[in-house]
Coordinates of C-alpha atoms in Angstrom, one line a residue:
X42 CA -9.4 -157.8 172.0
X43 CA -6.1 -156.5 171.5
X44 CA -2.9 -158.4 171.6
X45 CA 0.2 -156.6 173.6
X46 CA 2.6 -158.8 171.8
X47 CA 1.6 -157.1 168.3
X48 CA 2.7 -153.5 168.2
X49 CA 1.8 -151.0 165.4
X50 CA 4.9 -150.4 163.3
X51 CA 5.0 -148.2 160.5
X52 CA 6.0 -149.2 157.1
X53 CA 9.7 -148.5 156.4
X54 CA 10.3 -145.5 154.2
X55 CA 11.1 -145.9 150.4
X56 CA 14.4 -144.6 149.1
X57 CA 13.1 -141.7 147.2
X58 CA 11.4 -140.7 150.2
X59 CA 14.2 -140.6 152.6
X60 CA 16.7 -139.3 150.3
X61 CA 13.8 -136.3 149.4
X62 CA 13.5 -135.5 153.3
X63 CA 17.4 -135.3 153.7
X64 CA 17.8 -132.9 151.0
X65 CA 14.8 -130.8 152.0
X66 CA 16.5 -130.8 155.2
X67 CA 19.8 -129.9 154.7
X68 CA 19.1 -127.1 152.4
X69 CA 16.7 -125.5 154.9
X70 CA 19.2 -126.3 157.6
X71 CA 21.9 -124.8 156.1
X72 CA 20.0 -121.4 154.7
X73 CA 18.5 -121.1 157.9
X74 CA 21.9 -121.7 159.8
X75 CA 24.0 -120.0 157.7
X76 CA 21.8 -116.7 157.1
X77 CA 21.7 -116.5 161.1
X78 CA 25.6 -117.2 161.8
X79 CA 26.0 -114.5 158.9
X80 CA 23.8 -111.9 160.8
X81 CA 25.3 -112.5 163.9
X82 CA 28.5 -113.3 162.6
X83 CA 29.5 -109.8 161.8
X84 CA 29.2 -107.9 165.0
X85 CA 30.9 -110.9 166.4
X86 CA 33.8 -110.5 163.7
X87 CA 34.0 -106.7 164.3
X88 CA 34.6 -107.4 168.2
X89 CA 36.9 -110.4 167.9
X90 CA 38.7 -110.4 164.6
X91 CA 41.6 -107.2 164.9
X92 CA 43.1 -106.5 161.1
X93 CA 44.2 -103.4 159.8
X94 CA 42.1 -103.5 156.9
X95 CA 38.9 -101.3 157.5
X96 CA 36.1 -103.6 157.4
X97 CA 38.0 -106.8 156.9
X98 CA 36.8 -108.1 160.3
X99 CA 33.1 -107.6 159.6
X100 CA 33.5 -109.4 156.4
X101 CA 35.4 -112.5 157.6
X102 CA 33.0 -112.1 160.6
X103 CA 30.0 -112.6 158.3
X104 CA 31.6 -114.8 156.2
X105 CA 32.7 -117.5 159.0
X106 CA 29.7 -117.0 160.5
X107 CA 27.7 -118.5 158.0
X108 CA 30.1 -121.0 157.1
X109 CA 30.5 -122.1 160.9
X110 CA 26.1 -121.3 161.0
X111 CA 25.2 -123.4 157.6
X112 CA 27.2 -126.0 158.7
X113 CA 25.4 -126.4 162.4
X114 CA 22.1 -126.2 160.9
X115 CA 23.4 -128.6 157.8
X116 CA 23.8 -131.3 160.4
X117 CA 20.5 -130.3 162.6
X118 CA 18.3 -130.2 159.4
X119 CA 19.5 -133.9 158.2
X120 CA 18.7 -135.1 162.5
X121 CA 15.4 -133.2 161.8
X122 CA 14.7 -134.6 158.2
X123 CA 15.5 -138.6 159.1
X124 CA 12.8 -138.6 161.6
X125 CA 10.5 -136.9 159.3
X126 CA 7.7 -138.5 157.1
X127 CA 5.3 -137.6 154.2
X128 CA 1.5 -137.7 154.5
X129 CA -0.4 -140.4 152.4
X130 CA -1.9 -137.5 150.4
X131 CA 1.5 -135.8 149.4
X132 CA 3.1 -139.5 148.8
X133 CA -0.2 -139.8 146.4
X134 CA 0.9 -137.1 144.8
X135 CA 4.3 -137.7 143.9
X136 CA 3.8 -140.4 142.5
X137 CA 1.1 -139.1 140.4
X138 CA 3.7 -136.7 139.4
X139 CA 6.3 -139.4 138.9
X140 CA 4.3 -141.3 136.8
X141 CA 3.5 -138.3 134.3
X142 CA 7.1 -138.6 132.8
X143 CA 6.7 -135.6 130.3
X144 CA 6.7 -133.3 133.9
X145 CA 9.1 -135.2 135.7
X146 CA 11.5 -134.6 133.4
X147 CA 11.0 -131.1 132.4
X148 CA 11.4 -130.5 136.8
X149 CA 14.8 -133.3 136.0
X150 CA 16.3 -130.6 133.5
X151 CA 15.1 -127.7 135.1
X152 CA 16.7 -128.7 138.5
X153 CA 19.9 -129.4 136.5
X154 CA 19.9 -126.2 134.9
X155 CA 19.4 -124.3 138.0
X156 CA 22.3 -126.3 139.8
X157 CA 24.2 -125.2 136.8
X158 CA 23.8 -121.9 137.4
X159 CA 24.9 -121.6 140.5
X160 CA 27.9 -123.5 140.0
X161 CA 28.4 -120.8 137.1
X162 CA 29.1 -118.4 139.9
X163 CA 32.0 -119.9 140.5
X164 CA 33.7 -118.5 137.6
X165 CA 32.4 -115.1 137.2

């Protein structure tokens, strides 16, 4: 009944879908890596890093931490996210969501705005 020669292969992933799934999982990788480099970070930074400044070594302990943490888990969350895949329901669903351009939008400006916003920390 069944032929050996003809294997089940999935379709290959649209663009939007991919570049959705490497965002999703950077960001997670990164929050997730960084917030757990920064926790551990700082008793490590107390121990290892020696400055005169009171405190100093926690901070840059904490601070390269999660830089050295987000970074690990940066690279581990786009591994992760390449391999991953939406359900035919959810796909359903965005494009539903594309195709009702008055809300696709609104998320469009809203996103921008928000990345605004953090970029305004820069400055303050």
């Amino acid at each position: 009944m069944s032929n050996p020669s003809i294997s089940a292969t999935t379709a290959p992933r649209q663009r939007w879908e991919a570049t959705a799934w490497l965002l999703i999982g950077a960001l997670v990788g990164f929050a997730v890596g960084g917030v757990l480099g920064g926790v551990l970070g700082g008793p490590m930074g107390s121990l290892l890093i020696k400055s005169a400044e009171a405190g100093s070594s926690v901070v840059n302990g904490v601070k390269n931490g999660f830089i050295l943490g987000g970074t690990i888990g940066l690279l581990t969350g786009i591994v992760w996210s390449s391999r991953a895949r939406f359900n035919p329901q959810t796909q359903r669903k965005l494009k539903r969501f594309h195709s009702i351009k008055r809300g696709y939008w609104s998320f469009l400006i809203l996103m921008v705005a928000f990345g605004v916003s953090l970029l305004g920390q820069f400055f303050v």
